[in-house]
Short mmCIF file of C-alpha atoms in Angstrom, two decimals:
data_model
loop_
_atom_site.label_atom_id
_atom_site.label_comp_id
_atom_site.label_asym_id
_atom_site.label_seq_id
_atom_site.Cartn_x
_atom_site.Cartn_y
_atom_site.Cartn_z
CA PHE A 1 -29.85 11.90 13.27
CA SER A 2 -27.97 15.17 12.92
CA LEU A 3 -24.92 16.79 14.45
CA GLY A 4 -25.50 18.84 17.57
CA GLU A 5 -24.14 22.35 17.88
CA TRP A 6 -21.42 21.25 20.28
CA SER A 7 -20.83 17.78 18.86
CA CYS A 8 -17.21 16.64 18.85
CA LEU A 9 -17.88 15.02 15.48
CA GLN A 10 -17.97 18.47 13.90
CA VAL A 11 -14.42 19.08 15.09
CA VAL A 12 -13.32 15.67 13.82
CA LEU A 13 -14.81 16.40 10.40
CA GLU A 14 -12.88 19.65 10.25
CA LEU A 15 -9.66 17.91 11.23
CA ILE A 16 -9.96 15.29 8.48
CA ASP A 17 -10.92 17.85 5.84
CA SER A 18 -8.29 17.51 3.13
CA LYS A 19 -8.12 21.29 2.79
CA GLN A 20 -7.22 21.72 6.46
CA GLN A 21 -4.51 19.09 6.66
CA GLU A 22 -0.88 20.15 6.97
CA ARG A 23 -1.88 23.54 8.35
CA TYR A 24 -0.06 24.61 11.47
CA TRP A 25 -3.04 23.85 13.71
CA CYS A 26 -3.57 20.34 12.28
CA PRO A 27 -0.24 18.51 12.65
CA PRO A 28 0.04 14.79 11.75
CA LEU A 29 -0.38 13.67 15.36
CA LEU A 30 -3.66 15.55 15.74
CA HIS A 31 -4.89 14.23 12.42
CA ARG A 32 -3.99 10.71 13.54
CA ALA A 33 -5.96 11.20 16.77
CA ALA A 34 -9.03 12.26 14.79
CA ILE A 35 -8.78 9.20 12.53
CA ALA A 36 -8.26 6.95 15.58
CA PHE A 37 -11.46 8.36 17.06
CA LEU A 38 -13.36 7.51 13.87
CA HIS A 39 -11.84 4.04 13.83
CA ALA A 40 -13.07 3.50 17.38
CA LEU A 41 -16.60 4.44 16.27
CA TRP A 42 -16.49 1.94 13.41
CA GLN A 43 -14.90 -0.78 15.47
CA ASP A 44 -17.46 -0.47 18.27
CA ARG A 45 -20.30 -0.17 15.73
CA ARG A 46 -21.62 3.20 16.94
CA ASP A 47 -24.38 3.21 14.36
CA SER A 48 -25.94 6.60 15.05
CA ALA A 49 -22.60 8.39 14.80
CA MET A 50 -21.63 6.44 11.68
CA LEU A 51 -24.97 7.21 10.06
CA VAL A 52 -24.46 10.94 10.56
CA LEU A 53 -20.88 10.86 9.32
CA ARG A 54 -21.76 8.92 6.17
CA THR A 55 -24.26 11.59 5.13
CA LYS A 56 -21.70 14.39 5.32
CA PRO A 57 -20.51 15.65 1.92
CA LYS A 58 -17.07 14.40 0.92
CA PHE A 59 -16.72 12.38 4.14
CA TRP A 60 -15.18 9.37 2.42
CA GLU A 61 -13.10 11.52 0.12
CA ASN A 62 -11.64 13.47 3.05
CA LEU A 63 -11.17 10.37 5.18
CA THR A 64 -9.24 8.45 2.52
CA ASN A 65 -7.22 11.40 1.26
CA PRO A 66 -3.96 10.27 2.98
CA LEU A 67 -4.10 6.98 1.07
CA PHE A 68 -3.70 8.91 -2.18
CA GLY A 69 -0.58 10.75 -1.05
CA THR A 70 3.05 9.79 -1.63
CA LEU A 71 5.16 8.89 1.37
CA PRO A 72 8.94 9.14 1.53
CA PRO A 73 10.76 5.78 1.44
CA PRO A 74 10.79 4.00 4.82
CA SER A 75 13.61 5.16 7.06
CA GLU A 76 14.34 5.83 10.70
CA SER A 77 13.34 9.47 10.23
CA SER A 78 9.91 8.64 8.77
CA GLU A 79 6.88 10.32 10.31
CA LEU A 80 5.39 7.26 11.99
CA SER A 81 2.07 8.88 12.86
CA VAL A 82 1.30 9.10 9.12
CA LEU A 83 1.71 5.31 8.85
CA ASP A 84 -0.65 4.90 11.78
CA THR A 85 -3.16 7.21 10.13
CA CYS A 86 -3.10 5.30 6.85
CA ALA A 87 -3.41 1.99 8.69
CA LEU A 88 -6.47 3.18 10.60
CA ILE A 89 -8.10 4.45 7.40
CA MET A 90 -7.58 1.07 5.74
CA LYS A 91 -9.19 -0.62 8.72
CA ILE A 92 -12.20 1.72 8.62
CA ILE A 93 -12.71 0.88 4.93
CA CYS A 94 -12.50 -2.83 5.72
CA LEU A 95 -15.00 -2.56 8.57
CA GLU A 96 -17.42 -0.62 6.38
CA ILE A 97 -17.26 -3.14 3.53
CA TYR A 98 -17.45 -6.10 5.87
CA TYR A 99 -20.46 -4.96 7.90
CA VAL A 100 -22.53 -3.00 5.38
CA VAL A 101 -24.63 -4.90 2.87
CA LYS A 102 -23.10 -4.67 -0.59
CA GLY A 103 -26.00 -2.75 -2.12
CA SER A 104 -26.15 -0.26 0.77
CA LEU A 105 -22.63 1.13 0.50
CA ASP A 106 -22.49 4.89 -0.01
CA GLN A 107 -21.97 5.89 -3.61
CA SER A 108 -19.20 8.25 -2.53
CA LEU A 109 -17.33 5.32 -0.96
CA LYS A 110 -17.79 3.26 -4.12
CA ASP A 111 -16.41 6.14 -6.17
CA THR A 112 -13.47 6.49 -3.81
CA LEU A 113 -12.66 2.78 -4.05
CA LYS A 114 -12.87 2.92 -7.82
CA ASN A 115 -10.55 5.90 -7.75
CA PHE A 116 -8.19 3.95 -5.47
CA SER A 117 -7.95 1.21 -8.08
CA THR A 118 -7.79 3.53 -11.10
CA LYS A 119 -4.92 5.54 -9.63
CA LYS A 120 -3.00 2.30 -9.02
CA ARG A 121 -2.93 2.73 -5.27
CA PHE A 122 -2.97 -1.03 -4.74
CA ALA A 123 0.34 -1.22 -6.56
CA TYR A 124 1.68 1.81 -4.67
CA TRP A 125 0.87 0.50 -1.20
CA SER A 126 2.02 -2.98 -2.08
CA GLU A 127 5.37 -1.58 -3.14
CA TYR A 128 5.55 0.55 -0.01
CA VAL A 129 4.88 -2.40 2.30
CA LYS A 130 7.53 -4.38 0.44
CA LEU A 131 10.03 -1.54 0.91
CA LEU A 132 9.05 -1.46 4.57
CA ALA A 133 9.89 -5.16 4.83
CA TYR A 134 13.24 -4.58 3.11
CA HIS A 135 14.01 -1.72 5.49
CA VAL A 136 13.22 -3.78 8.59
CA ALA A 137 15.28 -6.70 7.25
CA GLU A 138 18.26 -4.44 6.50
CA THR A 139 18.21 -2.95 9.98
CA GLU A 140 17.32 -6.38 11.47
CA GLY A 141 14.48 -4.77 13.36
CA SER A 142 16.94 -2.81 15.49
CA SER A 143 14.65 0.22 15.72
CA CYS A 144 12.09 -1.08 18.19
CA ALA A 145 10.36 2.30 18.32
CA SER A 146 9.05 1.99 14.77
CA VAL A 147 8.20 -1.73 14.71
CA THR A 148 4.79 -1.17 16.32
CA GLU A 149 3.76 1.26 13.59
CA TYR A 150 5.12 -1.06 10.92
CA GLN A 151 3.12 -3.93 12.39
CA MET A 152 0.00 -1.81 12.39
CA LEU A 153 0.39 -0.82 8.74
CA ILE A 154 1.17 -4.37 7.60
CA SER A 155 -1.80 -5.67 9.59
CA ALA A 156 -4.12 -3.09 8.01
CA TRP A 157 -2.77 -3.74 4.51
CA ARG A 158 -3.22 -7.45 5.07
CA MET A 159 -6.82 -6.86 6.14
CA LEU A 160 -7.50 -4.64 3.12
CA LEU A 161 -6.17 -7.23 0.66
CA ILE A 162 -8.08 -10.07 2.31
CA ILE A 163 -11.29 -8.04 2.10
CA SER A 164 -10.43 -7.20 -1.50
CA THR A 165 -10.16 -10.87 -2.47
CA SER A 166 -13.69 -11.56 -1.26
CA HIS A 167 -15.14 -8.23 -2.50
CA ALA A 168 -13.14 -7.85 -5.70
CA ASP A 169 -15.97 -6.13 -7.57
CA ILE A 170 -16.42 -3.45 -4.91
CA MET A 171 -12.67 -2.89 -4.57
CA HIS A 172 -12.16 -3.07 -8.36
CA LEU A 173 -9.34 -5.54 -7.87
CA THR A 174 -9.95 -7.86 -10.80
CA ASP A 175 -6.89 -7.36 -13.01
CA SER A 176 -4.72 -10.50 -13.20
CA ALA A 177 -1.56 -8.45 -13.76
CA VAL A 178 -2.24 -6.52 -10.55
CA HIS A 179 -2.90 -9.79 -8.72
CA GLN A 180 0.46 -11.13 -9.84
CA GLN A 181 2.30 -7.99 -8.78
CA LEU A 182 0.62 -7.83 -5.37
CA PHE A 183 1.37 -11.49 -4.73
CA LEU A 184 5.02 -11.18 -5.75
CA ASP A 185 5.45 -8.13 -3.51
CA VAL A 186 4.03 -10.06 -0.56
CA LEU A 187 6.20 -13.07 -1.43
CA ASN A 188 9.38 -11.00 -1.64
CA GLY A 189 8.55 -9.08 1.52
CA THR A 190 7.91 -12.30 3.41
CA LYS A 191 11.15 -13.79 2.12
CA VAL A 192 13.44 -10.93 3.13
CA LEU A 193 11.94 -10.81 6.62
CA LEU A 194 12.03 -14.53 7.34
CA LEU A 195 15.60 -14.80 6.09
CA VAL A 196 16.65 -12.87 9.19
CA PRO A 197 15.95 -15.69 11.68
CA MET A 198 17.72 -14.06 14.61
CA SER A 199 15.51 -10.96 14.67
CA VAL A 200 12.25 -11.30 16.58
CA SER A 201 10.82 -8.20 14.89
CA CYS A 202 11.56 -9.56 11.42
CA LEU A 203 10.02 -12.91 12.29
CA GLN A 204 6.87 -11.29 13.66
CA LEU A 205 6.36 -9.11 10.59
CA GLY A 206 7.29 -12.01 8.31
CA SER A 207 4.71 -14.23 9.98
CA MET A 208 2.03 -11.60 9.41
CA LEU A 209 2.88 -11.40 5.73
CA CYS A 210 3.07 -15.18 5.49
CA THR A 211 -0.60 -15.41 6.45
CA LEU A 212 -1.47 -12.96 3.68
CA LEU A 213 0.75 -14.87 1.26
CA LEU A 214 -1.14 -18.10 1.86
CA ILE A 215 -4.56 -16.46 1.47
CA LEU A 216 -3.61 -14.68 -1.77
CA LEU A 217 -2.03 -17.85 -3.12
CA LYS A 218 -5.21 -19.85 -2.60
CA GLN A 219 -7.42 -17.09 -4.00
CA TRP A 220 -5.35 -16.20 -7.07
CA LYS A 221 -3.48 -19.42 -7.82
CA SER A 222 -4.86 -19.65 -11.36
CA GLU A 223 -3.41 -16.24 -12.24
CA LEU A 224 0.08 -16.35 -10.77
CA GLY A 225 2.07 -17.63 -13.72
CA SER A 226 5.54 -19.05 -13.08
CA VAL A 227 5.32 -21.75 -10.43
CA ASP A 228 9.05 -22.53 -10.19
CA LYS A 229 9.92 -19.00 -9.03
CA ILE A 230 7.28 -19.20 -6.31
CA ILE A 231 8.60 -22.58 -5.15
CA ASN A 232 12.15 -21.23 -5.14
CA SER A 233 11.15 -18.34 -2.88
CA LEU A 234 9.06 -20.57 -0.61
CA THR A 235 12.00 -22.97 -0.26
CA GLN A 236 14.21 -20.09 0.87
CA ILE A 237 11.49 -18.94 3.27
CA LEU A 238 11.29 -22.46 4.70
CA GLU A 239 15.05 -22.55 5.25
CA GLY A 240 14.85 -19.28 7.17
CA VAL A 241 11.91 -20.48 9.26
CA LEU A 242 13.69 -23.73 10.14
CA GLN A 243 16.66 -21.76 11.46
CA ALA A 244 14.49 -19.62 13.73
CA ASP A 245 13.05 -20.40 17.14
CA GLN A 246 10.81 -23.39 16.45
CA GLN A 247 8.22 -22.68 19.11
CA MET A 248 7.77 -19.15 17.84
CA MET A 249 7.63 -20.27 14.21
CA GLU A 250 5.27 -23.24 14.64
CA LYS A 251 2.28 -21.61 12.94
CA THR A 252 4.42 -19.91 10.30
CA LYS A 253 6.05 -23.21 9.40
CA ALA A 254 2.60 -24.73 8.91
CA LYS A 255 1.64 -21.83 6.62
CA VAL A 256 4.78 -22.28 4.52
CA PHE A 257 4.06 -26.01 4.21
CA SER A 258 0.49 -25.24 3.20
CA ALA A 259 1.68 -22.71 0.61
CA LEU A 260 4.11 -25.24 -0.87
CA ILE A 261 1.35 -27.86 -1.07
CA THR A 262 -0.91 -25.38 -2.87
CA VAL A 263 1.80 -24.44 -5.39
CA LEU A 264 2.71 -28.07 -6.10
CA GLN A 265 -0.96 -28.83 -6.75
CA MET A 266 -1.27 -25.93 -9.20
CA LYS A 267 0.68 -27.75 -11.89
CA GLU A 268 1.91 -31.29 -12.36
CA MET A 269 5.69 -31.04 -12.13
CA LYS A 270 8.68 -33.31 -12.57
CA VAL A 271 11.69 -33.36 -10.27
CA ASN A 272 13.85 -31.32 -12.63
CA GLU A 273 11.19 -28.59 -12.76
CA ILE A 274 11.20 -28.03 -9.00
CA PRO A 275 14.06 -25.76 -7.86
CA GLN A 276 16.26 -27.19 -5.09
CA TYR A 277 14.14 -30.35 -4.99
CA SER A 278 16.66 -32.44 -3.04
CA GLN A 279 17.16 -29.76 -0.41
CA LEU A 280 13.42 -29.22 -0.09
CA VAL A 281 12.76 -32.94 0.40
CA LEU A 282 15.56 -33.16 2.95
CA SER A 283 14.25 -30.15 4.91
CA VAL A 284 10.72 -31.55 4.94
CA CYS A 285 11.87 -35.01 6.03
CA GLU A 286 14.08 -33.64 8.81
CA THR A 287 11.17 -31.56 10.07
CA LEU A 288 8.86 -34.56 9.82
CA GLN A 289 11.32 -36.67 11.77
CA ASP A 290 11.22 -34.24 14.70
CA GLU A 291 7.46 -33.74 14.51
CA VAL A 292 6.62 -37.44 14.37
CA ILE A 293 8.94 -38.21 17.28
CA ALA A 294 7.18 -35.48 19.27
CA LEU A 295 3.79 -36.95 18.32
CA PHE A 296 4.93 -40.43 19.34
CA ASP A 297 6.20 -39.19 22.71
CA GLN A 298 3.04 -37.18 23.23
CA THR A 299 0.81 -40.17 22.52
CA ARG A 300 2.83 -42.48 24.73
CA HIS A 301 2.84 -39.90 27.51
CA SER A 302 -0.93 -39.49 27.34
CA LEU A 303 -1.32 -43.26 27.65
CA THR A 304 0.98 -43.31 30.65
CA LEU A 305 -1.15 -40.66 32.32
CA GLY A 306 -4.30 -42.54 31.42
CA ASP A 307 -5.75 -39.61 29.47
CA ALA A 308 -6.34 -41.50 26.25
CA THR A 309 -9.67 -43.05 25.38
CA ASP A 310 -10.40 -45.59 22.69
CA ASP A 311 -12.43 -43.28 20.52
CA LYS A 312 -10.42 -40.12 20.91
CA ASP A 313 -9.23 -38.88 17.53
CA SER A 314 -7.64 -35.59 18.55
CA MET A 315 -10.07 -33.38 16.67
CA GLU A 316 -10.64 -30.90 19.49
CA THR A 317 -10.94 -27.30 18.43
CA ASP A 318 -10.27 -25.37 21.61
CA ASP A 319 -7.07 -23.35 21.62
CA ALA A 320 -5.49 -25.07 24.60
CA SER A 321 -5.61 -28.52 23.03
CA ARG A 322 -4.45 -27.16 19.67
CA VAL A 323 -1.29 -25.84 21.26
CA LYS A 324 -0.62 -29.10 23.04
CA HIS A 325 -1.49 -31.68 20.45
CA LYS A 326 0.51 -32.45 17.32
CA ASP A 327 -2.33 -34.23 15.52
CA GLN A 328 -4.01 -31.24 13.92
CA ARG A 329 -5.22 -31.11 10.35
CA ASP A 330 -3.52 -27.73 9.90
CA GLY A 331 -0.51 -28.55 12.08
CA VAL A 332 3.10 -28.92 10.99
CA CYS A 333 3.18 -32.70 11.39
CA VAL A 334 0.13 -33.46 9.25
CA LEU A 335 0.86 -30.76 6.67
CA GLY A 336 4.45 -32.01 6.48
CA LEU A 337 3.17 -35.46 5.54
CA HIS A 338 0.91 -34.01 2.86
CA LEU A 339 3.79 -31.90 1.51
CA ALA A 340 6.04 -34.96 1.46
CA LYS A 341 3.35 -36.76 -0.54
CA GLU A 342 3.19 -33.95 -3.11
CA LEU A 343 6.97 -33.93 -3.45
CA CYS A 344 7.01 -37.70 -3.74
CA GLU A 345 4.56 -37.61 -6.64
CA ALA A 346 7.05 -35.53 -8.63
CA ASP A 347 9.76 -38.16 -8.16
CA GLU A 348 8.69 -40.70 -10.78
CA ASP A 349 11.56 -43.13 -10.19
CA GLY A 350 11.84 -42.67 -6.44
CA ASP A 351 15.61 -42.07 -6.64
CA TYR A 352 15.64 -38.83 -4.68
CA TRP A 353 13.42 -40.21 -1.96
CA LEU A 354 15.60 -43.28 -1.62
CA GLN A 355 18.63 -41.05 -1.05
CA VAL A 356 16.82 -39.00 1.57
CA THR A 357 15.47 -42.02 3.45
CA ARG A 358 19.04 -43.27 3.71
CA LYS A 359 20.09 -40.00 5.34
CA VAL A 360 17.01 -39.48 7.53
CA PRO A 361 15.25 -42.51 9.08
CA VAL A 362 11.86 -40.93 8.59
CA LEU A 363 10.02 -44.11 7.51
CA PRO A 364 10.80 -46.17 10.65
CA THR A 365 9.81 -43.16 12.75
CA ILE A 366 6.50 -42.80 10.91
CA PHE A 367 5.80 -46.51 11.31
CA ALA A 368 6.52 -46.41 15.05
CA ALA A 369 4.04 -43.55 15.49
CA LEU A 370 1.57 -45.18 13.10
CA GLU A 371 1.60 -48.42 15.07
CA ILE A 372 0.83 -46.81 18.41
CA SER A 373 -1.78 -44.53 16.81
CA LEU A 374 -3.63 -47.50 15.33
CA ARG A 375 -3.41 -49.54 18.51
CA VAL A 376 -4.97 -46.83 20.69
CA LYS A 377 -7.11 -45.35 17.89
CA GLN A 378 -5.67 -41.86 18.24
CA ASN A 379 -4.07 -39.31 15.91
CA LEU A 380 -6.57 -39.75 13.10
CA HIS A 381 -5.25 -36.93 10.90
CA PHE A 382 -1.65 -38.12 11.27
CA THR A 383 -2.64 -41.71 10.52
CA GLU A 384 -4.53 -40.82 7.37
CA ALA A 385 -1.82 -38.46 6.10
CA SER A 386 0.86 -41.10 6.76
CA LEU A 387 -1.01 -43.71 4.76
CA HIS A 388 -1.45 -41.29 1.86
CA LEU A 389 2.31 -40.70 1.83
CA LEU A 390 3.09 -44.42 2.02
CA LEU A 391 0.58 -45.10 -0.75
CA THR A 392 2.36 -42.58 -2.97
CA LEU A 393 5.80 -43.95 -2.12
CA ALA A 394 4.63 -47.47 -2.99
CA ARG A 395 4.06 -46.49 -6.64
CA THR A 396 7.70 -47.10 -7.54
CA GLN A 397 9.76 -50.24 -7.09
CA GLN A 398 12.31 -48.51 -4.88
CA GLY A 399 9.69 -46.72 -2.83
CA ALA A 400 7.65 -49.86 -2.28
CA ALA A 401 10.77 -51.77 -1.23
CA ALA A 402 11.65 -49.01 1.24
CA VAL A 403 8.12 -49.05 2.71
CA ALA A 404 8.08 -52.84 3.00
CA GLY A 405 11.58 -52.93 4.45
CA ALA A 406 10.79 -50.29 7.07
CA GLY A 407 8.20 -52.57 8.69
CA VAL A 408 4.82 -51.81 7.18
CA THR A 409 3.38 -55.22 8.09
CA GLN A 410 4.38 -55.10 11.75
CA SER A 411 3.11 -51.54 12.10
CA VAL A 412 -0.19 -51.88 10.26
CA CYS A 413 -1.38 -55.48 10.08
CA LEU A 414 -2.29 -56.34 13.69
CA PRO A 415 -2.76 -52.77 15.03
CA LEU A 416 -5.36 -52.18 12.30
CA LEU A 417 -7.71 -54.55 14.13
CA SER A 418 -8.30 -51.76 16.64
CA VAL A 419 -9.87 -49.35 14.17
CA TYR A 420 -12.97 -51.38 13.29
CA GLN A 421 -15.53 -53.53 15.03
CA LEU A 422 -16.89 -56.78 13.68
CA SER A 423 -20.67 -56.89 13.90
CA THR A 424 -22.53 -59.94 15.11
CA ASN A 425 -25.04 -59.95 12.26
CA GLY A 426 -22.48 -59.81 9.50
CA ALA A 427 -23.26 -56.25 8.42
CA ILE A 428 -20.72 -53.49 8.05
CA GLN A 429 -21.30 -50.71 10.57
CA THR A 430 -21.14 -47.40 8.71
CA SER A 431 -22.36 -43.89 9.31
CA ALA A 432 -21.28 -42.06 6.15
CA SER A 433 -24.30 -41.13 4.07
CA SER A 434 -22.74 -38.78 1.52
CA ARG A 435 -19.57 -38.46 -0.50
CA LYS A 436 -18.48 -35.48 1.59
CA SER A 437 -18.82 -37.34 4.88
CA LEU A 438 -17.18 -40.40 3.34
CA ASP A 439 -14.13 -38.40 2.27
CA ALA A 440 -13.79 -36.77 5.70
CA PRO A 441 -11.12 -38.26 7.99
CA SER A 442 -12.47 -41.39 9.70
CA TRP A 443 -11.23 -44.69 11.03
CA PRO A 444 -13.13 -46.70 8.39
CA GLY A 445 -11.28 -44.51 5.90
CA VAL A 446 -8.00 -45.51 7.53
CA TYR A 447 -8.93 -49.17 7.06
CA ARG A 448 -9.71 -48.57 3.38
CA LEU A 449 -6.41 -46.75 2.88
CA SER A 450 -4.53 -49.60 4.55
CA MET A 451 -6.22 -52.05 2.19
CA SER A 452 -5.18 -49.90 -0.79
CA LEU A 453 -1.62 -49.72 0.53
CA MET A 454 -1.39 -53.50 0.72
CA GLU A 455 -2.84 -53.77 -2.77
CA ARG A 456 -0.29 -51.36 -4.21
CA LEU A 457 2.66 -52.96 -2.43
CA LEU A 458 1.62 -56.38 -3.73
CA LYS A 459 1.13 -55.00 -7.23
CA THR A 460 4.56 -53.35 -7.21
CA LEU A 461 6.65 -55.94 -5.35
CA ARG A 462 4.70 -59.08 -6.31
CA TYR A 463 6.39 -62.18 -4.83
CA ASN A 464 8.61 -60.05 -2.61
CA PHE A 465 5.52 -58.94 -0.70
CA LEU A 466 3.30 -62.00 -1.10
CA THR A 467 3.93 -63.46 2.36
CA GLU A 468 3.07 -60.14 4.02
CA ALA A 469 -0.06 -59.77 1.86
CA LEU A 470 -1.25 -63.25 2.84
CA ASP A 471 -0.59 -62.45 6.49
CA PHE A 472 -2.68 -59.30 6.13
CA VAL A 473 -5.60 -61.06 4.50
CA GLY A 474 -5.41 -63.82 7.10
CA VAL A 475 -5.59 -61.39 10.00
CA HIS A 476 -8.48 -59.41 8.49
CA GLN A 477 -10.36 -62.24 6.77
CA GLU A 478 -13.47 -61.86 8.92
CA ARG A 479 -13.80 -58.19 8.01
CA ILE A 480 -13.15 -58.98 4.35
CA LEU A 481 -15.84 -61.66 4.27
CA GLN A 482 -18.31 -59.45 6.13
CA CYS A 483 -17.71 -56.68 3.62
CA LEU A 484 -18.24 -58.93 0.61
CA ASN A 485 -21.41 -60.40 2.12
CA ALA A 486 -22.80 -57.05 3.23
CA VAL A 487 -22.44 -55.40 -0.16
CA ARG A 488 -25.06 -57.79 -1.55
CA THR A 489 -27.74 -56.20 0.60
CA VAL A 490 -26.34 -52.85 1.78
CA GLN A 491 -25.83 -50.29 -0.97
CA SER A 492 -24.57 -47.40 1.14
CA LEU A 493 -21.65 -45.34 -0.16
CA ALA A 494 -19.39 -46.43 2.69
CA CYS A 495 -20.14 -50.10 2.15
CA LEU A 496 -19.58 -49.85 -1.60
CA GLU A 497 -16.36 -47.91 -1.08
CA GLU A 498 -14.95 -50.51 1.28
CA ALA A 499 -16.00 -53.29 -1.08
CA ASP A 500 -14.22 -51.50 -3.91
CA HIS A 501 -10.95 -51.34 -1.95
CA THR A 502 -11.35 -54.93 -0.77
CA VAL A 503 -12.00 -56.30 -4.25
CA GLY A 504 -9.01 -54.36 -5.58
CA PHE A 505 -6.76 -56.09 -3.06
CA ILE A 506 -8.29 -59.51 -3.77
CA LEU A 507 -7.81 -58.94 -7.49
CA GLN A 508 -4.07 -58.50 -6.95
CA LEU A 509 -4.00 -61.51 -4.66
CA SER A 510 -5.77 -63.63 -7.28
CA ASN A 511 -2.59 -63.50 -9.36
CA PHE A 512 -1.13 -65.88 -6.80
CA THR A 513 -3.93 -68.44 -6.43
CA LYS A 514 -1.61 -71.39 -5.74
CA GLU A 515 0.08 -69.68 -2.82
CA TRP A 516 -3.25 -68.33 -1.58
CA HIS A 517 -4.85 -71.77 -1.73
CA PHE A 518 -1.90 -73.29 0.09
CA HIS A 519 -1.87 -70.75 2.95
CA LEU A 520 -5.57 -69.86 3.31
CA PRO A 521 -7.66 -72.57 1.61
CA GLN A 522 -10.77 -72.00 3.73
CA LEU A 523 -10.84 -68.27 3.00
CA MET A 524 -10.56 -68.93 -0.71
CA ARG A 525 -13.49 -71.35 -0.57
CA ASP A 526 -15.56 -68.88 1.46
CA MET A 527 -14.96 -66.16 -1.11
CA GLN A 528 -16.01 -68.40 -3.96
CA VAL A 529 -19.41 -69.07 -2.40
#
């Protein structure tokens, strides 16, 4: 392919020529229009046009020239078309890297990207986007005319950084110090925007940066250094998000929860090492309280309408159901439970959690939703996350007492019968054939977790939980016996895993053989066979 005599591409190439820019006949708006035209070609994958353009000398150098300039600090008088131009150029680079095979990238583009890194343009643009966030927060997004351009630049910068994390060698973004600086800039920018909860513009831009924050955190978590500062900022972000319109901030709240979970998993921390621990736990529990109540009402409403089915586990992936249903693996309710679990693990004595559960009746609420979820075999992700939290709480004496006192037996013991089926031939019905499938959320997994919860409560509370433990084993004795018999002949992972949990519970129960023999003599004899 080659350019025709009257091809418009020739004009576009002249307009983006770095030597021609800023001349009287090539104002910023015209330059922006030329770049927008090129972006349209790349976005629509006009291969013949792109092929011709790539072969032109200094095409990439001329195209990316604006990214190497210095812009005045963000203000109301800023030339917004320049921001648009830079955003479009970033998007073209991203599209080129994403679609073109790594080894086929033009050498001139590779040189340009290396130059971009060498001249510290990542740091420059990161700082500029942060200043942009500060400017919008200071003006509370009052200048609606410029918000669109700001959104476009932040979106493009977000795309460029995401591409850079997966193509670090091409983008030459491998320096840990640069990673730290970029992450902190995104963190600070997100914080200042989301701490203006009454401004829709700030919340929209903050939500965009929050997505980038979560991605960078997961990609670079081993290089980010001080965890407590990150938690402190995320706690402030969460406070701002909780003050904003909850429907608008639903996805952002989930991202903040996910970020907090990731940070807490980066390093084992004690309560005194986590800034504002009490406030963070209280905020999470108050949010959980509202979310679990909504899930409970939603489940009960679906039963009233007759929409629920026995095997439905709320794992639909279409957008409509995701908006409607609270039981999503990446939803606020489930992530809130996982975050609560991580926070609980830091509280070795359970004192802080005891104080919070006295202020917020989150445990009875969880148990009410857990009971109905088990009975109708719905809300799988919620059920599993709840049991993980309860299992963690039950490690301490105070936590175990709180769990037992909130009604764990009434909520779990009988309803748990709904999650499994007893086979007629005495074999355990399982479908998991690998460790990955075994660890995936499943109702047999819920049964195993429930067994572990009873084991831990009995181990922690001993005689104070013995009656409840005997009730549990009495209700589920057929399943227990089937499991112990099946493991002699069936060596599948699922069968062995269930046997492991079952034997662990029986081991704890064997410390009370007199009481066991008195209450369930036949079961004891059957197990000894």
